[in-house]
XYZ file of C-alpha atoms in Angstrom:
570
model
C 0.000 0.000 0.000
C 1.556 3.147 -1.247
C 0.853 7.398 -1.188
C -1.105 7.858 -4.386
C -0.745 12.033 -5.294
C -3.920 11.753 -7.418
C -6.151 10.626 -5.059
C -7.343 13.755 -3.102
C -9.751 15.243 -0.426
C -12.474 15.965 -3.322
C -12.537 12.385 -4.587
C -12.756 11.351 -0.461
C -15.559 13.242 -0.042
C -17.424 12.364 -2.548
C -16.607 8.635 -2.046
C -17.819 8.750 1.683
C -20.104 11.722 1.259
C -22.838 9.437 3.198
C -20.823 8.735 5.951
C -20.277 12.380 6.421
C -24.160 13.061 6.513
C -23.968 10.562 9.157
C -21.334 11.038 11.331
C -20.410 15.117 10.874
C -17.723 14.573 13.368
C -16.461 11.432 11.495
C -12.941 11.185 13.286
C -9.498 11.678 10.972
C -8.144 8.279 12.145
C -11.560 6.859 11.130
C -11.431 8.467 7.664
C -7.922 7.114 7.104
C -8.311 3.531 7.819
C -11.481 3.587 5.555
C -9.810 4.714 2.571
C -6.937 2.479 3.516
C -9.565 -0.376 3.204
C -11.449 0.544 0.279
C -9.066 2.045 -1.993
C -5.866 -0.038 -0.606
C -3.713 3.503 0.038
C -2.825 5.692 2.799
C -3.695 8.982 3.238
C -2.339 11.664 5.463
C -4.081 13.121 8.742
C -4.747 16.500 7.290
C -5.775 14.519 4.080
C -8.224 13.465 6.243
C -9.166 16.861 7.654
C -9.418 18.273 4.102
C -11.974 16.179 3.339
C -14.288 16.513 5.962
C -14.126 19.869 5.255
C -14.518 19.320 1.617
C -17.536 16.909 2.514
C -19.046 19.236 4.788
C -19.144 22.086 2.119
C -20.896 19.838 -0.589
C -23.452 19.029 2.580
C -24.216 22.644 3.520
C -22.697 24.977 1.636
C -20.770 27.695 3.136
C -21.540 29.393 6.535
C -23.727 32.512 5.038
C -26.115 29.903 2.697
C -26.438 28.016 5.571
C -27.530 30.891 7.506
C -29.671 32.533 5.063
C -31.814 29.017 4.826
C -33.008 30.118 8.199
C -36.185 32.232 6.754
C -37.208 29.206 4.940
C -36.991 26.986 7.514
C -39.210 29.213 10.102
C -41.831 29.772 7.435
C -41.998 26.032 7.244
C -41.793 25.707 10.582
C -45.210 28.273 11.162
C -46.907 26.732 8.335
C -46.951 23.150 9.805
C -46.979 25.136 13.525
C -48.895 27.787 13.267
C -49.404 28.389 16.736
C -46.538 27.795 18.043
C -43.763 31.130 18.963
C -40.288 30.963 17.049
C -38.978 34.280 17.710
C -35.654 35.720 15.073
C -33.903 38.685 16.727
C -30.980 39.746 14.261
C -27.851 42.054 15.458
C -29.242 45.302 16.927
C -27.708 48.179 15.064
C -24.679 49.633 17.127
C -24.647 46.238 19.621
C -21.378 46.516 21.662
C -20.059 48.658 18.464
C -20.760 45.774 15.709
C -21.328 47.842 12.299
C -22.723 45.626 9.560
C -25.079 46.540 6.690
C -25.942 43.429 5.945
C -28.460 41.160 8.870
C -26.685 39.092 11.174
C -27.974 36.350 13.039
C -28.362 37.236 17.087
C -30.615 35.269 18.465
C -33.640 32.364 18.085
C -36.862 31.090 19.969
C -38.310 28.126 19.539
C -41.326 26.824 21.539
C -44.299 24.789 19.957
C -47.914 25.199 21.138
C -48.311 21.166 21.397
C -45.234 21.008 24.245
C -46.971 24.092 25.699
C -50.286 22.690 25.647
C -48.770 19.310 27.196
C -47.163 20.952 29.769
C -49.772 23.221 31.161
C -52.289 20.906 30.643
C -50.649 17.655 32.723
C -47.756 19.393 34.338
C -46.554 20.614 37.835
C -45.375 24.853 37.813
C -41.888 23.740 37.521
C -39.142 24.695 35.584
C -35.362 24.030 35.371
C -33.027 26.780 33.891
C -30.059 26.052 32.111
C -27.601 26.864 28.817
C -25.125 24.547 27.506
C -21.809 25.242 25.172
C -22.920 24.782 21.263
C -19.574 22.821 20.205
C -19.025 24.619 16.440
C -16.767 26.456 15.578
C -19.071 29.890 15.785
C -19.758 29.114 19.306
C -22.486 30.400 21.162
C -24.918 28.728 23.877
C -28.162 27.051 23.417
C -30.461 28.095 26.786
C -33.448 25.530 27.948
C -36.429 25.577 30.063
C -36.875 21.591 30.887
C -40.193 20.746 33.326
C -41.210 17.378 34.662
C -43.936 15.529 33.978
C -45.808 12.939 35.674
C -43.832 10.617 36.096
C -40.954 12.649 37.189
C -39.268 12.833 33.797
C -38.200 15.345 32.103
C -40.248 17.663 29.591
C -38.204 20.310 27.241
C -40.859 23.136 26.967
C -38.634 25.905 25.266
C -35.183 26.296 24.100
C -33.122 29.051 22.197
C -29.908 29.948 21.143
C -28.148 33.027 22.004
C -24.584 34.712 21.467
C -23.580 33.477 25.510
C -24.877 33.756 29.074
C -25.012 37.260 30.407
C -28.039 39.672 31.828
C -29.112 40.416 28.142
C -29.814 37.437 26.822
C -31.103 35.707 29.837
C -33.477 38.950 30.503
C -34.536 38.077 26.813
C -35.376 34.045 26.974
C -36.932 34.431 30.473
C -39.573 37.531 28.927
C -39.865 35.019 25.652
C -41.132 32.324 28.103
C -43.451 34.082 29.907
C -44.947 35.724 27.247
C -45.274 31.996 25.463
C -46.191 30.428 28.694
C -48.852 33.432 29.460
C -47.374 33.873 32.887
C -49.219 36.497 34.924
C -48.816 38.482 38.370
C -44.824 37.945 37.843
C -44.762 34.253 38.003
C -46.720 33.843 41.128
C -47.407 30.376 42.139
C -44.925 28.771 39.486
C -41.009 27.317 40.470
C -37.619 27.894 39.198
C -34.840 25.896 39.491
C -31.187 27.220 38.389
C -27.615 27.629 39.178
C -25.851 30.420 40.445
C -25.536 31.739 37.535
C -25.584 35.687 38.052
C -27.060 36.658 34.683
C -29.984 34.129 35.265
C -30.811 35.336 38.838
C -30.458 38.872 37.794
C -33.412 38.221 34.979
C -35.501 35.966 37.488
C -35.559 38.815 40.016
C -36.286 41.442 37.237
C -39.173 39.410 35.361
C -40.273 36.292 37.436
C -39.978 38.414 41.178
C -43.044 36.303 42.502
C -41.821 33.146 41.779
C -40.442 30.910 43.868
C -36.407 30.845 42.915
C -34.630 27.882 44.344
C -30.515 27.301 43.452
C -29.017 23.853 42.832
C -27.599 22.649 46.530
C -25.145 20.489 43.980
C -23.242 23.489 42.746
C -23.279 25.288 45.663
C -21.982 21.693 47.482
C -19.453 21.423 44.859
C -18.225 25.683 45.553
C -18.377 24.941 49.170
C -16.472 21.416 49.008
C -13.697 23.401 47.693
C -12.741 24.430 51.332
C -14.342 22.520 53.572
C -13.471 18.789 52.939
C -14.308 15.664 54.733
C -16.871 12.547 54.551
C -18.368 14.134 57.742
C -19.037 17.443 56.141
C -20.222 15.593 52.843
C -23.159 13.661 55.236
C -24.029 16.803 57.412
C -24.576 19.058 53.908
C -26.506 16.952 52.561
C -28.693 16.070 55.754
C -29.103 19.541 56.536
C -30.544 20.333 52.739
C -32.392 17.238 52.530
C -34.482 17.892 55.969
C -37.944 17.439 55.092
C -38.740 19.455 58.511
C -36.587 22.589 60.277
C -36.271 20.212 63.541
C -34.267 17.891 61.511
C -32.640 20.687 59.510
C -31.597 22.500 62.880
C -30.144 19.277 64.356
C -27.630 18.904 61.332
C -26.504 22.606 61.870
C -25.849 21.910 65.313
C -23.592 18.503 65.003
C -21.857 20.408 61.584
C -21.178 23.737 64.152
C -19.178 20.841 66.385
C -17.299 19.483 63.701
C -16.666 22.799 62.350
C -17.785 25.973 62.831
C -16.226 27.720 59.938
C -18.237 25.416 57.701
C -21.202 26.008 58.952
C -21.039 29.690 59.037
C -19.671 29.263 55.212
C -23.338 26.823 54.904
C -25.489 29.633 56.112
C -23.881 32.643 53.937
C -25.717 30.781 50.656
C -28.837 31.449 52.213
C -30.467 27.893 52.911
C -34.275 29.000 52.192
C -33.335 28.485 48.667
C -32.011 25.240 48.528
C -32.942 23.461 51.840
C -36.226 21.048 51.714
C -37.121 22.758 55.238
C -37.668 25.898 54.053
C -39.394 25.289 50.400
C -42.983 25.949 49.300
C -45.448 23.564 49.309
C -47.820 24.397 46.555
C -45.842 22.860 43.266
C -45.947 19.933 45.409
C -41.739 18.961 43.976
C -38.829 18.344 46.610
C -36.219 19.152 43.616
C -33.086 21.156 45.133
C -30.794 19.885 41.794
C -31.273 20.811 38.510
C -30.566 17.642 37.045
C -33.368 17.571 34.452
C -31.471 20.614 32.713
C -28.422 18.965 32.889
C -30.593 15.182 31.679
C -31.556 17.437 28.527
C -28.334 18.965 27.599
C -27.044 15.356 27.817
C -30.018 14.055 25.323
C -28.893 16.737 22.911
C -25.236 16.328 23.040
C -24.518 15.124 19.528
C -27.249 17.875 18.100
C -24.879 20.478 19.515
C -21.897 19.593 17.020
C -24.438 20.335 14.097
C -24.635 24.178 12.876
C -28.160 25.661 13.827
C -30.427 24.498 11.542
C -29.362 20.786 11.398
C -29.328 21.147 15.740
C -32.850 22.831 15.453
C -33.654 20.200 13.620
C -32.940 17.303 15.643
C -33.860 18.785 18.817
C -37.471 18.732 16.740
C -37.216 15.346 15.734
C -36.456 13.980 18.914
C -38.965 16.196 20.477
C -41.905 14.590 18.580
C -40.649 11.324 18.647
C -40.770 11.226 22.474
C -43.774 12.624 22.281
C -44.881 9.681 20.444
C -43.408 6.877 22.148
C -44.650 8.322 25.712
C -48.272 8.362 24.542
C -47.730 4.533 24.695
C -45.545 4.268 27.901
C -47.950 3.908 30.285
C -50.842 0.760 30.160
C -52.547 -1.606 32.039
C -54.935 -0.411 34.935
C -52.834 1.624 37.351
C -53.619 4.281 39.562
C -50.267 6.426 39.870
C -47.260 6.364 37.227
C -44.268 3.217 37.699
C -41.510 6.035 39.550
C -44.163 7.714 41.992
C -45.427 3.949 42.412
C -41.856 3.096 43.637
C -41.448 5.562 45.997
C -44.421 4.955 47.511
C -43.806 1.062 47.968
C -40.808 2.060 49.970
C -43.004 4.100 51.905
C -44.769 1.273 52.870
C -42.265 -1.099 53.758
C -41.723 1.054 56.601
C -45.302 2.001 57.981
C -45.952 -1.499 58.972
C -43.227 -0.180 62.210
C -45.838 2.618 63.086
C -48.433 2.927 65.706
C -51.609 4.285 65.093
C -53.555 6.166 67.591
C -56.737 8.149 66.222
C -58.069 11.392 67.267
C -60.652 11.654 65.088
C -61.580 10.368 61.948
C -59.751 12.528 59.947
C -57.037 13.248 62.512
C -54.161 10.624 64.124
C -51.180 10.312 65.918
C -48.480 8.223 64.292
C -45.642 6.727 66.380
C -42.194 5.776 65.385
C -39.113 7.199 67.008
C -40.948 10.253 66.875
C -44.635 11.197 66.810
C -46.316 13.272 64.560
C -49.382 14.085 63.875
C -51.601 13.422 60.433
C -54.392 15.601 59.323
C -56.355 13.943 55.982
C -58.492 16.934 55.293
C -55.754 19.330 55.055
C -53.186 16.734 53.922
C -50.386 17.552 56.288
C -48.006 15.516 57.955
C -45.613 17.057 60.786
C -42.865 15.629 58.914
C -43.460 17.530 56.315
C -42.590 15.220 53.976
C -46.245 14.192 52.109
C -47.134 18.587 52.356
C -43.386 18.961 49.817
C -44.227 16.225 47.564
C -47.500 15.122 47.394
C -46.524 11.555 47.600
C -47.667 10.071 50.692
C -44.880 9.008 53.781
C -45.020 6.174 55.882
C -46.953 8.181 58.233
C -49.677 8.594 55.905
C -49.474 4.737 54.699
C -49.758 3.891 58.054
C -52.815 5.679 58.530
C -54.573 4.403 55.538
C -53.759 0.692 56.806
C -55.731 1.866 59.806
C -58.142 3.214 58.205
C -58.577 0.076 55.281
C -57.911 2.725 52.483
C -55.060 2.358 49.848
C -52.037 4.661 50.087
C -52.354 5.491 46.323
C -55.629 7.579 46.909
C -53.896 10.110 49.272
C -51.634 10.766 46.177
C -51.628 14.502 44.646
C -53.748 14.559 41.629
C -50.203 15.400 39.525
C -48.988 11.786 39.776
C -52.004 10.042 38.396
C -52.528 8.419 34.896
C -54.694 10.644 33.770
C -52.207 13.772 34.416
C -49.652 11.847 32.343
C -51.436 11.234 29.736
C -52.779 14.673 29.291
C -48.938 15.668 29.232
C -48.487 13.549 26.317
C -52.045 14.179 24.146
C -50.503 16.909 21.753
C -48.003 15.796 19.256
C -45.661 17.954 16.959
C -46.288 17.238 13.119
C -43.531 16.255 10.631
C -41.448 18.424 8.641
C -40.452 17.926 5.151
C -37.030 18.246 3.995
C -35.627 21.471 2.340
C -36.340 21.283 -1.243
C -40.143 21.341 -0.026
C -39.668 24.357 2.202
C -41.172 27.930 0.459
C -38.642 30.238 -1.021
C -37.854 33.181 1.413
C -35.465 35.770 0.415
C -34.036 36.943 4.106
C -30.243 36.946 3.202
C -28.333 36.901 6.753
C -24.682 36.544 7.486
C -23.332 34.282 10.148
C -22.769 35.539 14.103
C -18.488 36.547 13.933
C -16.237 33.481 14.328
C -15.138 33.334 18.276
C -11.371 31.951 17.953
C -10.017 31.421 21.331
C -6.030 30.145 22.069
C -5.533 26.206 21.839
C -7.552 23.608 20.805
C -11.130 24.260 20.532
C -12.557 22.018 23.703
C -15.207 19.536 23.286
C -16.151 18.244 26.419
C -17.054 20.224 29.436
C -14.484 21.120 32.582
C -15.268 18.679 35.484
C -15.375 19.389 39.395
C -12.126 17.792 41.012
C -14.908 15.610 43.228
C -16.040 14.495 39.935
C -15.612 10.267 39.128
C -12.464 10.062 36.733
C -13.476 8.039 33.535
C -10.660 5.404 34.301
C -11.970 2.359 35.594
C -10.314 1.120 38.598
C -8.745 4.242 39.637
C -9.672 6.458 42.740
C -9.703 10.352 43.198
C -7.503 11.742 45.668
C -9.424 14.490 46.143
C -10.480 15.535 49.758
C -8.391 13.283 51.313
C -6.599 14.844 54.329
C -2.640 15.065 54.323
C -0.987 12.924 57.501
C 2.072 14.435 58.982
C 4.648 11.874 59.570
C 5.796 13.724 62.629
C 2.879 13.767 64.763
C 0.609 11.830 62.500
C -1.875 14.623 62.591
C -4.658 15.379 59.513
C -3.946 18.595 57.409
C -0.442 19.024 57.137
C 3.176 17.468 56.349
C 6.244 17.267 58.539
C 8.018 19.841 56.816
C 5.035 22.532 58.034
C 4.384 20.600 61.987
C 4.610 23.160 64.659
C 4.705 20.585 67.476
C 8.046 19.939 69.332
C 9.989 17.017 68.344
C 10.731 16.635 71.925
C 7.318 15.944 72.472
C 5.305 12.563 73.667
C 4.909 11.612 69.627
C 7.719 9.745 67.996
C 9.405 10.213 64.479
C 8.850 7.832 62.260
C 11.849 5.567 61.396
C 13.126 6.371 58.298
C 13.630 3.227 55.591
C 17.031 1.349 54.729
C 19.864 1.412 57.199
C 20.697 3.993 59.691
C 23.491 6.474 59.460
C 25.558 6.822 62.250
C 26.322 10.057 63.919
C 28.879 11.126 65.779
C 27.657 10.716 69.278
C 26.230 7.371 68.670
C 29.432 6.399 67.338
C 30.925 8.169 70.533
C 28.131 5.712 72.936
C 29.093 2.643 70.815
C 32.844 3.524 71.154
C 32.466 3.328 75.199
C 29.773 0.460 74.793
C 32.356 -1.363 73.119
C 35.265 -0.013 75.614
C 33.218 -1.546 78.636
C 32.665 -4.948 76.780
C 35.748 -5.208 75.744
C 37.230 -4.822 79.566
C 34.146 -7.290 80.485
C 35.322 -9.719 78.348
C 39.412 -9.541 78.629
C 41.330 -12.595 78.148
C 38.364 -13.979 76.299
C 38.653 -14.424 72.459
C 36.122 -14.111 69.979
C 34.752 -17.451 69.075
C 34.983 -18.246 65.171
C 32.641 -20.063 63.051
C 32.176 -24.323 62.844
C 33.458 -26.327 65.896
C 35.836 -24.972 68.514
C 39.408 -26.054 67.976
C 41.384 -27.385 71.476
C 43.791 -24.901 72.108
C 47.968 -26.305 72.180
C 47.897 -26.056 75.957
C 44.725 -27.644 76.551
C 46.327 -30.667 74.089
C 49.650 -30.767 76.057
C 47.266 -30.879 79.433
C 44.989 -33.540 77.674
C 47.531 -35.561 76.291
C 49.546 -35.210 79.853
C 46.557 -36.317 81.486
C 46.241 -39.436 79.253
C 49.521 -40.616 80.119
C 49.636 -39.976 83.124
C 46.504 -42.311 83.371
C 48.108 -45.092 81.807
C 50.932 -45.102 84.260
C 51.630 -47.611 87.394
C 50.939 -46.242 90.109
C 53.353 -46.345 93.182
C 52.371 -47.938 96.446
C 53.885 -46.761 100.028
């Protein structure tokens, strides 16, 4: 197998122009042992780069046809949605000093009226806030509302891509959504769940003030881990934010203030009212303190995000109405609540058969178990607090409807039921067809500016130091304490131990063979002086059998004669 000069990156990408439709980020090594095996001859690396490039050209054309496809596409888009909101914002004349004559894109809004209808039809007033790195080469971010349904899954209501996070363009989505959603009296009675990200809590407080605003206790864990370290500190965190009631909460605080107090002053600065269970509202009838269902949907769209914005818009649709689809199926049979909420509630009841019930009335008990609380039916409270945040009932409650010969499934908020889900899932998105069916538009627009930072453009996202590594096998050291060989205490190494070697802890012995110094040699030189005076006249006994020394023979052998003599009688 030899170079052949006339085969080039043209005749590649034509060859494996279906492949590239495929797999856009087709990798070079990839491309190389493919032609290798078809055409029996080796190709270069940037051979391989040229024509994916090539490839991706005869695909989509350059960057300002792709772009100025976008007017056809929305016009297709309202003609098979017409009521649903895409929203086109180009540059603003004299934006941050950008002079262009020509229309730029800026920014896009896509929500369709069948997701809205879904969601405010079958779903609780919640919403998870997030924006995610779009991995081209133009850069930008793509920013998503993501509810849950009823089953506790998530449900992408609106998404839209924007030049980055900052005040401007999260003051933009966040008035986009609640003009789509038709939020009134500033978002009163509905949820938000978000990072700390400062241009998304500046835009909540400005448009959505009545809402209730609650930060993800994982990020603020994972800022706050940073300093304070420890298993310990890891349980209390997360037992003081998970409290279902302040009792609870309280306790942690107190047994974190006696482990350390620094930490727990550090716990209190992030204000715990928005991200401890104690302290949330009741009425969305959600215990969520993570934003993991933002996180779940920027995951699902991962390989959209390499795509430039029409092919990404694209897929996010497909995908979109193909869940749709499949969910309208999901659930069947003759069940009360939906297969997650049923699971939670089973544990529930593994552990109410350890309660005692005493009633009051006949809508009113005492339950005991470690604790007591008290149960109210009408009002559907619990002490623990537990069944008033999630509407799923506790063991408390299961225990009362044992006593009471009712199931445990009918004290269940109305969200969690079948017919909830399904209403979710009644509205479905139509089809598109492809682009040669789309209506001519004539809306020429130029691409956003290339962003070229220094290095290597980075594909995958920066992970927390607490984060798993993706080696098998292999074990973080982060947060372990360092152990001072001096004193063998936790947070420090010998070379930085303030403690007096004099002192009741013992160095450890260094490995291989000691060095003398000069006073031990001087104590081994008199140790040896006073054996050697102990032991005068004595010689130092060699190896194997002792020899008879010659006088010892002459005795012996004098001896032996002497034995053998007559003896002389008087």
């Amino acid at each position: 197998m030899l170079k052949n000069r006339q085969l080039n990156a043209e005749f590649v990408a034509t060859q494996f122009l279906p492949i590239f439709k495929v797999k856009p980020q087709w990798p070079a090594k990839e491309i190389q042992d493919a032609v290798k095996e078809k055409f029996k001859v080796i190709i270069g690396k940037w051979m391989a780069y040229k024509a994916k490039t090539c490839a991706h050209n005869k695909l989509h054309g350059s960057m300002k046809e792709h772009y100025s496809k976008i007017g056809s596409y929305l016009e297709a888009l309202k003609q098979a949605n017409p009521s649903s909101t895409f929203e086109l914002v180009t540059v603003p004349s004299g934006y941050y000093g950008f002079d262009s004559t020509a229309e730029v894109f800026f920014r896009i809004f896509v929500c369709f009226d069948s997701v809205k209808k879904g969601f405010l039809a079958g779903c609780r007033r919640l919403l998870c806030l997030d924006g995610c790195f779009l991995k081209t080469f133009l850069g930008g971010m793509l920013l998503a509302a993501i509810g849950r349904d009823a089953n506790d899954q998530m449900y992408p209501v609106a998404w839209a891509v924007v030049e980055g996070e900052n005040n401007d363009s999260w003051t933009w989505f966040m008035n986009e959504l609640k003009k789509c959603l038709e939020v009134t009296d500033d978002g009163k009675g509905w949820t938000l769940v978000s990072d700390q990200q400062k241009g998304l809590l500046n835009a909540v407080t400005l448009i959505w003030s009545n809402a209730e605003h609650r930060n993800c206790a994982r990020h603020i864990y994972a800022n706050w881990h940073k300093k304070f370290k420890g298993d310990d500190l890891k349980e209390l965190f997360w037992r003081a934010a998970r409290s279902y009631s302040e009792a609870d909460h309280k306790k942690a605080i107190v047994d974190m203030r006696e482990l350390n107090a620094d930490a727990t002053e550090e716990f209190i600065k992030q204000n715990p009212k928005c991200f401890c269970r104690c302290y949330l509202n009741t009425e969305t009838k959600t215990d969520v303190i993570v934003n993991n269902m933002a996180e779940t949907f920027n995951g699902y769209i991962i390989q959209s995000r390499s795509k430039h914005i029409i092919h990404m818009l694209e897929d996010i649709r497909v995908s979109i109405m193909t869940r749709l689809s499949k969910m309208q199926n999901q659930l069947s049979g003759n069940v009360m609540v939906c297969p997650r909420i049923q699971l939670k509630l089973d544990k529930e009841k593994d552990r109410a058969y350890r309660c005692t019930v005493y009633p009051s009335s006949n809508t009113l008990f005492q339950v005991k178990y470690l604790d007591d609380v008290s149960v109210d039916l009408n009002n559907r409270t619990c002490t623990c607090r537990k069944w008033d945040l999630t509407g799923i009932p506790c063991y408390h409650v299961c225990a009362v409807a044992g006593f009471i010969n009712r199931n445990a499934e009918d004290f269940c908020d109305s969200y969690f039921t079948k017919q909830m889900y399904l209403k979710s899932y009644e509205f479905t998105i139509p089809p598109l067809p492809s682009e040669k069916y789309w209506p001519a538009v004539d809306y020429p627009m130029e691409p956003p500016p290339i962003k070229i930072g220094p290095g290597r453009p980075k594909k995958n996202r920066r992970k927390e130091p607490h984060e798993l590594t993706n080696k098998p096998g292999k074990l973080s050291k982060h947060g372990m304490f360092m152990t001072c060989r001096k004193c063998n205490g936790k947070g420090h190494n010998k070379s930085t131990c303030t403690e007096n070697s004099t002192g009741t802890s013992q160095q450890k012995r260094k490995r291989g063979r000691p060095r003398k110094t000069a006073m031990a040699e001087t104590s081994q030189g008199t140790q040896q002086s006073t054996q050697t005076t102990q032991q005068s006249g004595q010689q130092k006994r060699s190896r194997g059998k002792p020899r008879k020394s010659v006088a010892a023979q002459q005795s012996t052998q004098t001896t032996h004669v002497d034995s053998q003599a007559p003896v002389a009688l008087p």
